[in-house]
PDB file of C-alpha atoms in Angstrom:
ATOM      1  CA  UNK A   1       0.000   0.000   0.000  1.00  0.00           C
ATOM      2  CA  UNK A   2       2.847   2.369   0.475  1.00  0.00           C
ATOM      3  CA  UNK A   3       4.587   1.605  -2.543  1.00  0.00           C
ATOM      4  CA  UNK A   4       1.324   2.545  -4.423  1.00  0.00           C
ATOM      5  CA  UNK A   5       1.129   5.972  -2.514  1.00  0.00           C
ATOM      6  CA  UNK A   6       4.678   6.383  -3.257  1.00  0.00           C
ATOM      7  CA  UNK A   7       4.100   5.989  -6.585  1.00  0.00           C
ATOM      8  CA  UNK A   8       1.176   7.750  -7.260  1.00  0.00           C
ATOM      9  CA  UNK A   9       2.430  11.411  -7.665  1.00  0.00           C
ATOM     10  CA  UNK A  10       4.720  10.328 -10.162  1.00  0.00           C
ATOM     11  CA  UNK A  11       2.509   8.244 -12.755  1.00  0.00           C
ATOM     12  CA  UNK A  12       0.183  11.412 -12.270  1.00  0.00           C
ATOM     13  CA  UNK A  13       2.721  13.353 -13.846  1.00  0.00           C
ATOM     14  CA  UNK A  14       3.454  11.334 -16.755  1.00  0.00           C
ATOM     15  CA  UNK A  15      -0.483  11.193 -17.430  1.00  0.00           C
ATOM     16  CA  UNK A  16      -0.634  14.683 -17.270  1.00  0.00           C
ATOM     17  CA  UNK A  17       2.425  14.642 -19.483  1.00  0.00           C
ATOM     18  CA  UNK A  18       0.918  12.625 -22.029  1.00  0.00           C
ATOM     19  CA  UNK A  19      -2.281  13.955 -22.014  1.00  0.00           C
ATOM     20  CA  UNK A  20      -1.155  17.721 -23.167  1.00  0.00           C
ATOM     21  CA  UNK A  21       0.591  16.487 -26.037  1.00  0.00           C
ATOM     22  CA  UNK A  22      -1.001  13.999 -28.107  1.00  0.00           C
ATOM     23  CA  UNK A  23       1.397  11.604 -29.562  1.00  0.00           C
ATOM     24  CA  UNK A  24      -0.739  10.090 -32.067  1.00  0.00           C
ATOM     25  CA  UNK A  25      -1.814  12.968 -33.840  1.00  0.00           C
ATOM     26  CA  UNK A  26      -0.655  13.001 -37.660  1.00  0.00           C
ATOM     27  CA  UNK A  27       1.064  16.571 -38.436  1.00  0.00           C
ATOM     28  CA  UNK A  28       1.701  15.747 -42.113  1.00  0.00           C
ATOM     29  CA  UNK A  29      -1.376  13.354 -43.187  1.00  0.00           C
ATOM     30  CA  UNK A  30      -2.171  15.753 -46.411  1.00  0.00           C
ATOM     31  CA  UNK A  31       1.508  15.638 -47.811  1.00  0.00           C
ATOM     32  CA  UNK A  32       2.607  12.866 -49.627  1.00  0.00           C
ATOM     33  CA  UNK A  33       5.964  12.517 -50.547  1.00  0.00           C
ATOM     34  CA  UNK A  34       7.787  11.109 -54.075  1.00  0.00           C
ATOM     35  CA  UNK A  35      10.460   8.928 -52.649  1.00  0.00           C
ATOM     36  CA  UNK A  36      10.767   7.728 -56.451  1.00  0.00           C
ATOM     37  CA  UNK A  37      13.463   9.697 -57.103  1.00  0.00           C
ATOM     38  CA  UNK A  38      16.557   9.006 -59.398  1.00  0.00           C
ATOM     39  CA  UNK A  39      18.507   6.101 -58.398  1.00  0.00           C
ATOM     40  CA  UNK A  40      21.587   6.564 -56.862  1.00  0.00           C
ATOM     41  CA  UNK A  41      24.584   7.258 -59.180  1.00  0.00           C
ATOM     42  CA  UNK A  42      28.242   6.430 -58.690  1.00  0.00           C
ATOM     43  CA  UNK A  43      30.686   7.795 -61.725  1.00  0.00           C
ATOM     44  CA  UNK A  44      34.300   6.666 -61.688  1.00  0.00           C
ATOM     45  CA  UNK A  45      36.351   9.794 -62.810  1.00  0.00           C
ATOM     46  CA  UNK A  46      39.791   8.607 -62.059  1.00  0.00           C
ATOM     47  CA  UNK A  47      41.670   5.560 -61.464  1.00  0.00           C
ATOM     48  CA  UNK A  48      44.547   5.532 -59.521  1.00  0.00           C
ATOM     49  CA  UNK A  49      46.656   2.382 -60.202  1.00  0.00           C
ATOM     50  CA  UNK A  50      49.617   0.849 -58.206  1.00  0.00           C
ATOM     51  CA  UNK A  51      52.755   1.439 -60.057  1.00  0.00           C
ATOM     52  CA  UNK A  52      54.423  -1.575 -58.692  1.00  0.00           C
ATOM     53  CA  UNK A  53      54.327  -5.136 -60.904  1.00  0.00           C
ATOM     54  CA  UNK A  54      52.837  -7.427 -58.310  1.00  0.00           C
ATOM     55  CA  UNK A  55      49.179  -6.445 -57.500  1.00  0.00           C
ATOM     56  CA  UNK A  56      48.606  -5.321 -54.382  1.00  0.00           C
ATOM     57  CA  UNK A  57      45.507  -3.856 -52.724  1.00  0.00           C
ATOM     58  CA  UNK A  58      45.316  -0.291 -51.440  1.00  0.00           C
ATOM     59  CA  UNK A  59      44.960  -0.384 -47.935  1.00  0.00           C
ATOM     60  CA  UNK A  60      44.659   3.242 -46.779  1.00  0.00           C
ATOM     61  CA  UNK A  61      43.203   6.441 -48.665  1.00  0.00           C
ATOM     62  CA  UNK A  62      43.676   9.676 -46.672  1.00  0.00           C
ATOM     63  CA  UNK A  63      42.881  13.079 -48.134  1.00  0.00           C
ATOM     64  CA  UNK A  64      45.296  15.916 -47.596  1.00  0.00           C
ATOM     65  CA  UNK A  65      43.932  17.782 -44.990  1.00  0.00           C
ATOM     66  CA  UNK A  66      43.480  21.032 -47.247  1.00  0.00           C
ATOM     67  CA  UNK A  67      40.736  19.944 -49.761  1.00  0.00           C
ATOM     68  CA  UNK A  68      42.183  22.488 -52.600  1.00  0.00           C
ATOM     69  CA  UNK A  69      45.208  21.136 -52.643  1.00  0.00           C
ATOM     70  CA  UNK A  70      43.775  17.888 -54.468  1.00  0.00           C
ATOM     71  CA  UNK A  71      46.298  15.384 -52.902  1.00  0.00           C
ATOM     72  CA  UNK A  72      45.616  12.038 -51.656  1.00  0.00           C
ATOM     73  CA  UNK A  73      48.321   9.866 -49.737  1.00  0.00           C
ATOM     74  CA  UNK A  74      47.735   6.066 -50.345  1.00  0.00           C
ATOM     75  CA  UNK A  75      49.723   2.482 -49.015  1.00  0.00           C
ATOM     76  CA  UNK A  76      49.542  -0.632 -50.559  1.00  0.00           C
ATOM     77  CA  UNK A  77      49.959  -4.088 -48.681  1.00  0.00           C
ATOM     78  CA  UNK A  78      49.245  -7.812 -48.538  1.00  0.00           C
ATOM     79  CA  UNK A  79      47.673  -7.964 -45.183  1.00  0.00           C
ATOM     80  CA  UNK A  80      47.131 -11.931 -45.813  1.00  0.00           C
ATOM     81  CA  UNK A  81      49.201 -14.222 -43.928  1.00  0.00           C
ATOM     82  CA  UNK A  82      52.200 -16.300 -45.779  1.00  0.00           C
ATOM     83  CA  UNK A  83      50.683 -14.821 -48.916  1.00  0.00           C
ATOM     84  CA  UNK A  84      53.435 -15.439 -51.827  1.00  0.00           C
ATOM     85  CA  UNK A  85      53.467 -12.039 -53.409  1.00  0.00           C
ATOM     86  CA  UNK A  86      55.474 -11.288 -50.153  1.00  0.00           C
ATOM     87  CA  UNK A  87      58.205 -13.431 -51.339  1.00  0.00           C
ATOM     88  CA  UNK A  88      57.993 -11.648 -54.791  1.00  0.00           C
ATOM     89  CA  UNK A  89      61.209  -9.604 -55.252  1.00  0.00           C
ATOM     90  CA  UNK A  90      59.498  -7.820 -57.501  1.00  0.00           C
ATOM     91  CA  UNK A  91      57.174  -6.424 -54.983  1.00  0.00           C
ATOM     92  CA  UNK A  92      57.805  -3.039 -54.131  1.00  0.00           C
ATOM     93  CA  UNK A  93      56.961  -1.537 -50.290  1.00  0.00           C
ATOM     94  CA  UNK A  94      56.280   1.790 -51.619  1.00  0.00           C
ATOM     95  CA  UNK A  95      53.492   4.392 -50.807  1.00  0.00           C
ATOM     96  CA  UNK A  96      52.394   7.217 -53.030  1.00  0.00           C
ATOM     97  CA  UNK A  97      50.703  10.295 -52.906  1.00  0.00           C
ATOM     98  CA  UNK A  98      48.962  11.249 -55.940  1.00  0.00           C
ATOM     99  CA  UNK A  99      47.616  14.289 -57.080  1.00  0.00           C
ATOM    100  CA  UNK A 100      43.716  13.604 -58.019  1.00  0.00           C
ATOM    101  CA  UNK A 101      44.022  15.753 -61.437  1.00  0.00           C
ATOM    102  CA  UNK A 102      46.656  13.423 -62.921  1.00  0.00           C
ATOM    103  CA  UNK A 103      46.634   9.761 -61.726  1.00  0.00           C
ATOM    104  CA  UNK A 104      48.784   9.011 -64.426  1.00  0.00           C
ATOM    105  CA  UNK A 105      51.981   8.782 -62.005  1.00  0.00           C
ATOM    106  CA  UNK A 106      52.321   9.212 -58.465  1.00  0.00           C
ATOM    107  CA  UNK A 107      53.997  13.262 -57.328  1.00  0.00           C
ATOM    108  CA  UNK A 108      55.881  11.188 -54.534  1.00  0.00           C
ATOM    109  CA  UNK A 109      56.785   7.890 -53.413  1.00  0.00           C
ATOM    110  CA  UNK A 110      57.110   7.116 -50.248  1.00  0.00           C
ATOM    111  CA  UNK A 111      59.466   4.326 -49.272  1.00  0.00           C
ATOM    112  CA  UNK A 112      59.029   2.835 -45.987  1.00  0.00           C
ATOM    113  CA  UNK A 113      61.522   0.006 -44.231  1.00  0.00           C
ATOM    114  CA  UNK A 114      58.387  -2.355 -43.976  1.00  0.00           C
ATOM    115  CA  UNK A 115      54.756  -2.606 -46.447  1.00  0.00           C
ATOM    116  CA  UNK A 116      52.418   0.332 -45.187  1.00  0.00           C
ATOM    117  CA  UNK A 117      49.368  -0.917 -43.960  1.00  0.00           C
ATOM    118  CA  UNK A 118      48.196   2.846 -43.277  1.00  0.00           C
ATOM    119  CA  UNK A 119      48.709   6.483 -43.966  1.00  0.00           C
ATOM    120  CA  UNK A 120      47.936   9.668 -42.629  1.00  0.00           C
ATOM    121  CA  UNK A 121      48.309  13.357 -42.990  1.00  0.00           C
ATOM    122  CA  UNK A 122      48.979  15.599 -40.345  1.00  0.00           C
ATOM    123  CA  UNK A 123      46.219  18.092 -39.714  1.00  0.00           C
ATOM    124  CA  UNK A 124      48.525  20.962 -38.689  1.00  0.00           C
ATOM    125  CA  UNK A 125      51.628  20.494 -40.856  1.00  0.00           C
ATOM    126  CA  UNK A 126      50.141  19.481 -44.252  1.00  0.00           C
ATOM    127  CA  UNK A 127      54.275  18.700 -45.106  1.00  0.00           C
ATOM    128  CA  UNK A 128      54.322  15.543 -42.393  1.00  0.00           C
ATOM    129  CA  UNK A 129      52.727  11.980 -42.466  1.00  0.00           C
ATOM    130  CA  UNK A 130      52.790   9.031 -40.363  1.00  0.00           C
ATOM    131  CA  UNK A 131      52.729   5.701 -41.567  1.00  0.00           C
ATOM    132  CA  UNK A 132      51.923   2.360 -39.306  1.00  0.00           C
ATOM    133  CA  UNK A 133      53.987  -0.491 -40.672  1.00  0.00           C
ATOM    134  CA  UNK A 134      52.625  -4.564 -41.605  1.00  0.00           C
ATOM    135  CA  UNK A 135      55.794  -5.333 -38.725  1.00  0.00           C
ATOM    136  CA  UNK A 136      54.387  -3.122 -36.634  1.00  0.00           C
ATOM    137  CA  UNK A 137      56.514  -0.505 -36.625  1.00  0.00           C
ATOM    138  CA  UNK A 138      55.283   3.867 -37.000  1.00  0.00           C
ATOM    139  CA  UNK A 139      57.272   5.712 -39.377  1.00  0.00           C
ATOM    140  CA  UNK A 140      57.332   9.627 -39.562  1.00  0.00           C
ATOM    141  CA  UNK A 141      57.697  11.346 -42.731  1.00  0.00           C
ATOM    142  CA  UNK A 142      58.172  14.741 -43.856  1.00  0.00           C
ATOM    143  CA  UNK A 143      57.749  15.813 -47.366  1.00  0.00           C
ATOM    144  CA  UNK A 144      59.943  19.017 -47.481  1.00  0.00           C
ATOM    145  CA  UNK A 145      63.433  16.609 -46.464  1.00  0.00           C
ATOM    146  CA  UNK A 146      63.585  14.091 -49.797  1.00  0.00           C
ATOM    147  CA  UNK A 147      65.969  12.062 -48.317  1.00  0.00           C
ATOM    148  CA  UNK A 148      65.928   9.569 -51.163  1.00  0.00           C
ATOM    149  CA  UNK A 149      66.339   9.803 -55.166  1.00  0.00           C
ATOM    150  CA  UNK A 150      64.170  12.398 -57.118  1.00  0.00           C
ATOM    151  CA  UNK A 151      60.588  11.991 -56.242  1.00  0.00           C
ATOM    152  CA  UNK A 152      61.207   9.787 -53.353  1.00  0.00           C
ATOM    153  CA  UNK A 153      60.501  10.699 -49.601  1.00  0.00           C
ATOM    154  CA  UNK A 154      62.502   7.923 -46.728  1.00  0.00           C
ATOM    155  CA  UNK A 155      61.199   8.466 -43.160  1.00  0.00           C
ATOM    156  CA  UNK A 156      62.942  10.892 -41.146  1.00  0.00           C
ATOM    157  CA  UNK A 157      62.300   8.625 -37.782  1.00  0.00           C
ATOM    158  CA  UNK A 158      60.943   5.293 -37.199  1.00  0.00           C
ATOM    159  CA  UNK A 159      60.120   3.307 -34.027  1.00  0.00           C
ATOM    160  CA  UNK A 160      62.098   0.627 -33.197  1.00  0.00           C
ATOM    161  CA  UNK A 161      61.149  -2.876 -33.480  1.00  0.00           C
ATOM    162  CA  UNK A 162      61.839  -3.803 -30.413  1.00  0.00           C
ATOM    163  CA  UNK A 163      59.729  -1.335 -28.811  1.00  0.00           C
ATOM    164  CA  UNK A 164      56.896  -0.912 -31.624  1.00  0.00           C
ATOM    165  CA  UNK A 165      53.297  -3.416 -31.923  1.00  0.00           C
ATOM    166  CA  UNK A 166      53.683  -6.820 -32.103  1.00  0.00           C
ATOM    167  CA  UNK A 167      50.896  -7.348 -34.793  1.00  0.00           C
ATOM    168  CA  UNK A 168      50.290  -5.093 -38.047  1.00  0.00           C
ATOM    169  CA  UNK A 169      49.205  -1.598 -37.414  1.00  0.00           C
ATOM    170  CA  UNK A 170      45.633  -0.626 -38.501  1.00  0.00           C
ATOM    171  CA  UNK A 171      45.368   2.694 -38.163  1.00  0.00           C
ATOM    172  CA  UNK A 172      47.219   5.544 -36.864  1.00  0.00           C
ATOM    173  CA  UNK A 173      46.034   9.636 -36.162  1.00  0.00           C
ATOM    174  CA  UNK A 174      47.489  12.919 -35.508  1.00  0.00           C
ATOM    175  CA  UNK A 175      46.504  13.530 -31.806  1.00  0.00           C
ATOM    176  CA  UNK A 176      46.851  17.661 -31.138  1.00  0.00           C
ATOM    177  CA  UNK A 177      48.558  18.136 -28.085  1.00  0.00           C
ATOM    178  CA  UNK A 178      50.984  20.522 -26.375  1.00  0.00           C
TER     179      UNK A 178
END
């Protein structure tokens, strides 16, 4: 019996509640809308291809952080275990970043000490990327030091293996901080 006078007040309330606005009422009844519309359309206006001679997949886009610039940085890996194009000498370990006018050829290679499994601007210095490595290692890059031959970009630092992830990095971000 107490519970019930207990909870009285408040189930008054939410009758009250209910009863001033009446959620069954049909605002829009006279309207109908055309949901036929056009179906969706996807156009392909460029395709960027991997310049190396064994296939591999792309497994990280990542726009460059100023949308005018029309840059796009992109790795390529085998991400499948004991996968023979790994034992392909002809398999190259570079990234590129292309320039979405002309994906013809790549403005930059980027040539990392293990496959890139990922690749990502930095948000503040549009000249910097980090990469996160199939071995598991993080390698930093900077784009105003070409530190290899023309059109080529090394990393300026790289974790070492003995203190970098055990398993293949996924992903990797910029995280602002002072």
């Amino acid at each position: 019996q107490y519970s019930m006078k207990s909870l009285f007040p408040m189930v008054q309330k939410c009758i009250k509640q209910n009863n001033t606005v009446n959620i069954y009422e049909e605002y829009f009844d006279a309207k109908e809308t055309d949901h036929s519309s056009e179906p969706p359309l996807a156009k392909g206006l460029a395709v960027f291809r991997d310049p190396s001679s064994v296939a591999r997949p792309a497994t990280s886009v990542n726009w460059h952080p100023e949308a005018s610039s029309g840059k796009i940085a992109v790795s390529y890996s085998v991400l499948n275990f004991q996968d023979k194009r790994l034992n392909d000498p002809h398999m190259s370990s570079s990234a590129y970043i292309w320039d979405i006018t002309n994906s013809n050829k790549p403005i930059v290679g980027i040539v990392p000490p293990s496959l890139l499994s990922c690749l990502r601007y930095n948000p503040k210095n549009l000249d910097t990327l980090v990469g996160g490595s199939c071995n598991g290692m993080i390698s930093y890059y900077d784009l105003r030091k070409p530190n290899g031959p023309t059109g080529t970009c090394r990393p300026v630092e790289c974790s070492a293996i003995e203190k970098s992830h055990h398993d293949p990095v996924s992903d990797v971000y910029w995280i602002s901080s002072k």
